[in-house]
CSV table of C-alpha atoms in Angstrom, one decimal:
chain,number,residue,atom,x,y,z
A,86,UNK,CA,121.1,11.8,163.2
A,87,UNK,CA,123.7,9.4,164.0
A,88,UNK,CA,123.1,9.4,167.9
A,89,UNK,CA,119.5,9.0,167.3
A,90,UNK,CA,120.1,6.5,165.0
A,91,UNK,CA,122.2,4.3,167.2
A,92,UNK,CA,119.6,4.0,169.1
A,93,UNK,CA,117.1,2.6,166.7
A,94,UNK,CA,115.9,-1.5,167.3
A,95,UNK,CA,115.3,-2.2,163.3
A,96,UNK,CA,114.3,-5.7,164.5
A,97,UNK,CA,111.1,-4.9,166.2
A,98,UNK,CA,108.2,-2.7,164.6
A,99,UNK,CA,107.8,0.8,165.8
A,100,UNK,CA,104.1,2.4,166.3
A,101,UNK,CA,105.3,5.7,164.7
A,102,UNK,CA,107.4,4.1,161.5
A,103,UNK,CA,104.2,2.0,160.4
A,104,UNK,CA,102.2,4.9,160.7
A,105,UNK,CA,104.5,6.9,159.0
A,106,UNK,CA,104.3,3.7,155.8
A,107,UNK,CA,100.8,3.3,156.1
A,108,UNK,CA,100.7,7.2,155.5
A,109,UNK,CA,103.2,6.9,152.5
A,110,UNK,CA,106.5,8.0,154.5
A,111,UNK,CA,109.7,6.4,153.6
A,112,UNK,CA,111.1,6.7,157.0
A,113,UNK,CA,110.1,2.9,158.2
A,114,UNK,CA,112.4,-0.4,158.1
A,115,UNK,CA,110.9,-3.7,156.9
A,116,UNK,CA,109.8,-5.2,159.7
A,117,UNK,CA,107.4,-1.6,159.9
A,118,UNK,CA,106.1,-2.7,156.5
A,119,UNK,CA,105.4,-6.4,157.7
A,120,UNK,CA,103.1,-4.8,160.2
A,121,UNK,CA,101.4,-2.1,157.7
A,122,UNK,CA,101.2,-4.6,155.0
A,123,UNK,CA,98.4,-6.7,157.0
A,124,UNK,CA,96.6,-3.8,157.3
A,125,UNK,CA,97.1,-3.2,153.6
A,126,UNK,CA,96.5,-6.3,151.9
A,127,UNK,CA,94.9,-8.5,154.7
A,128,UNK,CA,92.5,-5.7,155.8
A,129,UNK,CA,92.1,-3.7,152.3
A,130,UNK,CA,90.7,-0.1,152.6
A,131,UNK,CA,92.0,0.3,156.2
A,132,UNK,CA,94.8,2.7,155.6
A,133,UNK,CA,91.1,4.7,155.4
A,134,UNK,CA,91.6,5.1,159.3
A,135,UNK,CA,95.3,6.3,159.2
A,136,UNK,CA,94.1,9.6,156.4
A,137,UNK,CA,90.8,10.0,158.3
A,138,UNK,CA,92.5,10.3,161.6
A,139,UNK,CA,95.0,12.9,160.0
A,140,UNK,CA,93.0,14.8,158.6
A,141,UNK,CA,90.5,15.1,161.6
A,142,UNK,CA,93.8,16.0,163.4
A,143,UNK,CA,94.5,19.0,161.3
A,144,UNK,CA,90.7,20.1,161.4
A,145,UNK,CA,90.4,20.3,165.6
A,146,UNK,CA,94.3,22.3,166.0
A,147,UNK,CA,92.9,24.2,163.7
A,148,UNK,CA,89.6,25.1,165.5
A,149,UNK,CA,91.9,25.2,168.6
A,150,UNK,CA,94.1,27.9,167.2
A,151,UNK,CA,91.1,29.6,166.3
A,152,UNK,CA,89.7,29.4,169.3
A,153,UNK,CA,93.0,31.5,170.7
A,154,UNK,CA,95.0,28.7,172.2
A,155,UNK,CA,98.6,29.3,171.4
A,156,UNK,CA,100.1,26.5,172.9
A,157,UNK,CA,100.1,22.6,172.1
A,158,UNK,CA,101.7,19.5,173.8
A,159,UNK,CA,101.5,16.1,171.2
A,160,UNK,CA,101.8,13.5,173.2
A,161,UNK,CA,103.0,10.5,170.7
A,162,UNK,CA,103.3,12.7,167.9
A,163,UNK,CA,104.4,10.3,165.3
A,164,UNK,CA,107.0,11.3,162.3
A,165,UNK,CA,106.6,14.2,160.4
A,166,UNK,CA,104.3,14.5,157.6
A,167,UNK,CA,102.8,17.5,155.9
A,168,UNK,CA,100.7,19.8,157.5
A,169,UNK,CA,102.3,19.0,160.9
A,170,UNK,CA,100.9,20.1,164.4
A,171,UNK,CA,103.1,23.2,164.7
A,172,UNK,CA,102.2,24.4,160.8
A,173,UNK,CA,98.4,24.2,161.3
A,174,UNK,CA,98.5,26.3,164.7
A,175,UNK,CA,101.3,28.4,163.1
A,176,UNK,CA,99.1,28.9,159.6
A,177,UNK,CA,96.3,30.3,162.2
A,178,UNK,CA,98.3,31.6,164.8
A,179,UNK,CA,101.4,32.6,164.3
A,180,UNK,CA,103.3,32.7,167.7
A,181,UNK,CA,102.1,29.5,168.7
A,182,UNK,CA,104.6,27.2,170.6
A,183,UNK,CA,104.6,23.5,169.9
A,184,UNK,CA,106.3,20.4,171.7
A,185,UNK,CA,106.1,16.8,170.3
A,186,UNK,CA,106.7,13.9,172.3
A,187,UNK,CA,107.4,10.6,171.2
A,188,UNK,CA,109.5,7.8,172.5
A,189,UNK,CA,110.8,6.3,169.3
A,190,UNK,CA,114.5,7.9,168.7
A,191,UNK,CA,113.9,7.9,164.7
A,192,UNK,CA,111.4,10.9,165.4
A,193,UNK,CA,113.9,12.3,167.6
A,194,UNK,CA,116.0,12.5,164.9
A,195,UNK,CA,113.6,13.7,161.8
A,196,UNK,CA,111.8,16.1,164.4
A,197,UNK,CA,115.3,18.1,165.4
A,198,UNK,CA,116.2,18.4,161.7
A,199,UNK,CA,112.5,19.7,160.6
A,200,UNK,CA,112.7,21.9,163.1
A,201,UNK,CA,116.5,23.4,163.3
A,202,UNK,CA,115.0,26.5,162.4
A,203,UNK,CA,111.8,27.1,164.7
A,204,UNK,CA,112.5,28.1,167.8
A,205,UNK,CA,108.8,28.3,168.8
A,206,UNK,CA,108.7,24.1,168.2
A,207,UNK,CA,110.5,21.5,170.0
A,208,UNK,CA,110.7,17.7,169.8
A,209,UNK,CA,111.6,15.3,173.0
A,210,UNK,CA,112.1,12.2,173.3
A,211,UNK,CA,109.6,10.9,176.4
A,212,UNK,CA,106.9,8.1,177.2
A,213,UNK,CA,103.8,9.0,177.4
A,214,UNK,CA,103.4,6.9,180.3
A,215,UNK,CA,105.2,9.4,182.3
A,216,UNK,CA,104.0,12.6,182.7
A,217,UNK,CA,105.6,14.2,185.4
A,218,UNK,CA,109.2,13.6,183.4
A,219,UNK,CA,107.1,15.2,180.3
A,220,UNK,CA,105.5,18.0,182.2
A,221,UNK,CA,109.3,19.0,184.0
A,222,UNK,CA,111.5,18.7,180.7
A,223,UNK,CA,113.3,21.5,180.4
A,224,UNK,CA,112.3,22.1,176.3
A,225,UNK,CA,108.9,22.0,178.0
A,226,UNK,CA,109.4,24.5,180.8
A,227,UNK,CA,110.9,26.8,178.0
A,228,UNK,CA,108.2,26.8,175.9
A,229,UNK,CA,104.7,25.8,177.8
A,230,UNK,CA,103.4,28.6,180.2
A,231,UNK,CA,101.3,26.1,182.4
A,232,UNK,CA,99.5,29.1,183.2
A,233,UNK,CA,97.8,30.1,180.3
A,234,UNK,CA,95.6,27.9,178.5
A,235,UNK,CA,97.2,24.7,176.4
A,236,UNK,CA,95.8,21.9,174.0
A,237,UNK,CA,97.1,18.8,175.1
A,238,UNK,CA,97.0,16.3,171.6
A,239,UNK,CA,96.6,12.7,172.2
A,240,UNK,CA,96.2,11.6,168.3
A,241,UNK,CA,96.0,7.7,168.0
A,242,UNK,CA,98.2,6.8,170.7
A,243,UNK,CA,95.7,6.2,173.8
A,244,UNK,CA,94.5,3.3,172.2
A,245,UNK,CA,98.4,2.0,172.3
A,246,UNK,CA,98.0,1.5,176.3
A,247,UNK,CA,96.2,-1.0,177.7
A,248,UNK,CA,93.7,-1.2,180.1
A,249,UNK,CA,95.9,-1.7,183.4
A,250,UNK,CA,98.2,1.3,181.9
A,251,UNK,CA,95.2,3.7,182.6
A,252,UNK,CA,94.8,5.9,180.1
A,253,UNK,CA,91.8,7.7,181.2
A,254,UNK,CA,94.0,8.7,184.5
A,255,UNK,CA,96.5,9.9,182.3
A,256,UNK,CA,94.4,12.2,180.0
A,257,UNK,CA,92.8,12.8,184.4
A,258,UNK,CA,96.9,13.7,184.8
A,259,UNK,CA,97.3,16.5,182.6
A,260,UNK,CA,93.6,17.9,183.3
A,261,UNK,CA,94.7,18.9,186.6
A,262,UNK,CA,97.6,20.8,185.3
A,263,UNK,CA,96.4,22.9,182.6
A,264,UNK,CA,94.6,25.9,183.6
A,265,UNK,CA,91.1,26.9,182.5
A,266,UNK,CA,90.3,27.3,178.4
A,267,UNK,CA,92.7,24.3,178.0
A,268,UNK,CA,91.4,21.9,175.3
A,269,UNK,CA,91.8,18.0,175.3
A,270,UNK,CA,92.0,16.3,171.8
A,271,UNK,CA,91.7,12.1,171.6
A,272,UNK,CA,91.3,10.4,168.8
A,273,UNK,CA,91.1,6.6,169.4
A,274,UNK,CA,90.5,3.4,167.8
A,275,UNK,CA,86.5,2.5,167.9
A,276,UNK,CA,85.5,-1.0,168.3
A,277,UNK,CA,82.4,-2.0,166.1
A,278,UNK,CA,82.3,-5.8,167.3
A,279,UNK,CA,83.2,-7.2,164.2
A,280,UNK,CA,85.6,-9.7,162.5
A,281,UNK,CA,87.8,-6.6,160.4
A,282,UNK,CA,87.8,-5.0,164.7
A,283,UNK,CA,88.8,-8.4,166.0
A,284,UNK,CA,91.5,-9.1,163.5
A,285,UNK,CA,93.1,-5.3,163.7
A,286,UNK,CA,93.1,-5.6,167.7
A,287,UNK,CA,94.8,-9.2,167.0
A,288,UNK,CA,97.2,-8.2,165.0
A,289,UNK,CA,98.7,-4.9,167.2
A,290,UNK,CA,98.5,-7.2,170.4
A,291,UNK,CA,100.9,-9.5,168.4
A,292,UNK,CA,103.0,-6.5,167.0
A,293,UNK,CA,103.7,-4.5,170.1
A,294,UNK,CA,102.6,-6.4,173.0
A,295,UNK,CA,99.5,-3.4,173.6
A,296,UNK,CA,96.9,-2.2,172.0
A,297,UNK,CA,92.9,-1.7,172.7
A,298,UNK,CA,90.3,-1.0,170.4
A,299,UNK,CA,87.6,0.6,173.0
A,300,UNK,CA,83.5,0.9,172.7
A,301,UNK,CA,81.7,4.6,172.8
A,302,UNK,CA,81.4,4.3,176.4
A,303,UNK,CA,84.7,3.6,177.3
A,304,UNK,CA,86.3,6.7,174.8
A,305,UNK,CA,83.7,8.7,175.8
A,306,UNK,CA,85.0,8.0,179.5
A,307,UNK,CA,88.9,9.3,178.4
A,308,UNK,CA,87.8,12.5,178.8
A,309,UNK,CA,86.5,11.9,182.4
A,310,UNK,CA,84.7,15.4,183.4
A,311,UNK,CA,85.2,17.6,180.9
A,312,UNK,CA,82.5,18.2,178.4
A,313,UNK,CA,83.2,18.5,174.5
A,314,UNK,CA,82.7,20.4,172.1
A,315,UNK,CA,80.4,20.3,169.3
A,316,UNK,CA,79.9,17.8,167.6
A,317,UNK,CA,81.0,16.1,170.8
A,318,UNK,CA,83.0,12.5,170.4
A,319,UNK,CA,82.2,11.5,166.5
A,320,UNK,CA,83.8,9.1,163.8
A,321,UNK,CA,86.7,11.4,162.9
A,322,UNK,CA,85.3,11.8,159.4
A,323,UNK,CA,82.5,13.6,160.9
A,324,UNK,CA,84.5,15.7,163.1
A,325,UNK,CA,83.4,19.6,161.5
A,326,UNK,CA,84.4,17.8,157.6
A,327,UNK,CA,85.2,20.9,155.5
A,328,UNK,CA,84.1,21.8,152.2
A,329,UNK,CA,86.1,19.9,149.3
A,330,UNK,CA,88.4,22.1,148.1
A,331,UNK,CA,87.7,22.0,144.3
A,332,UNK,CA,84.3,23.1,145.6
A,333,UNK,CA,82.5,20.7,142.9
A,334,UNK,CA,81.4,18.1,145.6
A,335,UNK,CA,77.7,18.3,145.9
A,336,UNK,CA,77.6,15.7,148.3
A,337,UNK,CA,79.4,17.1,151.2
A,338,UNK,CA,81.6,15.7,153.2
A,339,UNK,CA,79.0,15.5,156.3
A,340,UNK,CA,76.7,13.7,153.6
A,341,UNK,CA,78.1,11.2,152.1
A,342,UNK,CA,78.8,7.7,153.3
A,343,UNK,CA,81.3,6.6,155.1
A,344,UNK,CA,83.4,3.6,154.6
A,345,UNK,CA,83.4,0.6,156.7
A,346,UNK,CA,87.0,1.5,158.2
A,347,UNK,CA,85.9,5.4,158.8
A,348,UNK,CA,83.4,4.0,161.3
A,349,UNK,CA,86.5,2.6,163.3
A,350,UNK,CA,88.4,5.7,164.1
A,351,UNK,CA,86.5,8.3,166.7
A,352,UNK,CA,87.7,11.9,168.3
A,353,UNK,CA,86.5,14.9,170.1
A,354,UNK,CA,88.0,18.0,171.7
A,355,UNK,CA,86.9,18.9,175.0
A,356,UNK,CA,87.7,22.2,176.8
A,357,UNK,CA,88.0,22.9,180.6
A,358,UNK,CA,85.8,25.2,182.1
């Protein structure tokens, strides 16, 4: 790790270390935990989006690997945590083929030593923002057969682009590379036009310089032409919940009522015809 780590800026807050605290990791630095601690004790019950947006997450790679995709590209994949992107398509799949991308060196670092031992998964160390140096990696070209059908993974990172970055054209990018029965996954930070939206959007323009919390219309519009899959773009809680697992939850999870900060997180899968 020590190349990776000499890398590391521990004076300015990184997208995927607050994450990682506001998800209970220990792989953050304090000025990560500034940033997650508004969120924790300014904006109580928000960490709500962080699990809900995980768990959603597992749900649709799940679906996907189901659906007979073997092959996934996470585009900002964040540290690792448990049931990671490669585990859920590999628990369902078994030869599926997995790279992460990510431009903060930390998951560099954590990603190459989870996965010294799986040569089906690879991490690199990319912006997002750049496709075509993505796209012609050579870990990328090794693993990805462009011609056979992928899931490209955007999970909570579109909404770290602003508006003149174009994130619509680069979900547009990757459309027009992947071949038919490709799948699309967003999930996005939903604006609801309230103060707890206002304050949240305030706070990651002050943190990292970016950051958009966008209306239906406008996540709906990410996925440009392609049409999604039922239930179609939802709150993530919503997106095909799954029985609790103790199985003594009479209300279940599509029932029961959401909490104010579940309303704020949306996704959908979309697959190309």
């Amino acid at each position: 790790m020590s190349d990776s780590a000499a890398q590391i800026d521990q004076s300015k807050p990184s997208i995927a270390r607050v994450y990682d605290y506001l998800l209970g990791g220990k792989d953050n630095y304090a000025v990560d935990r500034q940033v997650g601690d508004f969120f924790i004790k300014d904006l109580p019950g928000s960490v709500g989006i962080a699990y809900a947006n995980r768990q959603a997450l597992i749900r649709a790679v799940g679906n996907i690997a189901r659906a007979g995709v073997r092959q996934f590209v996470d585009i900002g994949s964040g540290l690792p945590t448990a049931d990671n992107v490669h585990q859920v398509a590999q628990r369902n799949s078994p030869d599926a083929r997995v790279v992460y991308v990510d431009n903060d060196p930390i998951v560099l670092a954590h990603g190459h030593a989870l996965l010294a031992t799986d040569d089906r998964t690879t991490v690199i160390h990319a912006d997002l923002r750049r496709p075509q140096e993505i796209y012609e990696h050579p870990d990328v070209q090794r693993l990805i057969d462009f011609d056979e059908p992928v899931a490209v993974v955007f999970s909570a990172i579109l909404h770290h682009l602003n508006d003149d970055e174009d994130p619509a054209g680069l979900v547009r990018w990757w459309v027009d590379r992947v071949p038919s029965g490709s799948y699309v996954y967003i999930s996005h930070f939903r604006s609801a036009h309230n103060e707890e939206t206002a304050a949240a959007e305030e706070k990651l323009q002050a943190s990292f310089g970016r950051g958009r919390w966008r209306s239906d219309e406008e996540l709906r519009a990410l996925f440009g032409e392609l049409e999604l899959i039922e239930p179609g773009l939802v709150h993530c809680s919503r997106w095909r919940p799954e029985p609790s697992p103790d199985g003594i939850d009479k209300i279940g999870p599509a029932e029961r009522e959401m909490t104010v900060w579940e309303y704020l997180i949306s996704c959908g899968v979309a697959k190309k015809p």
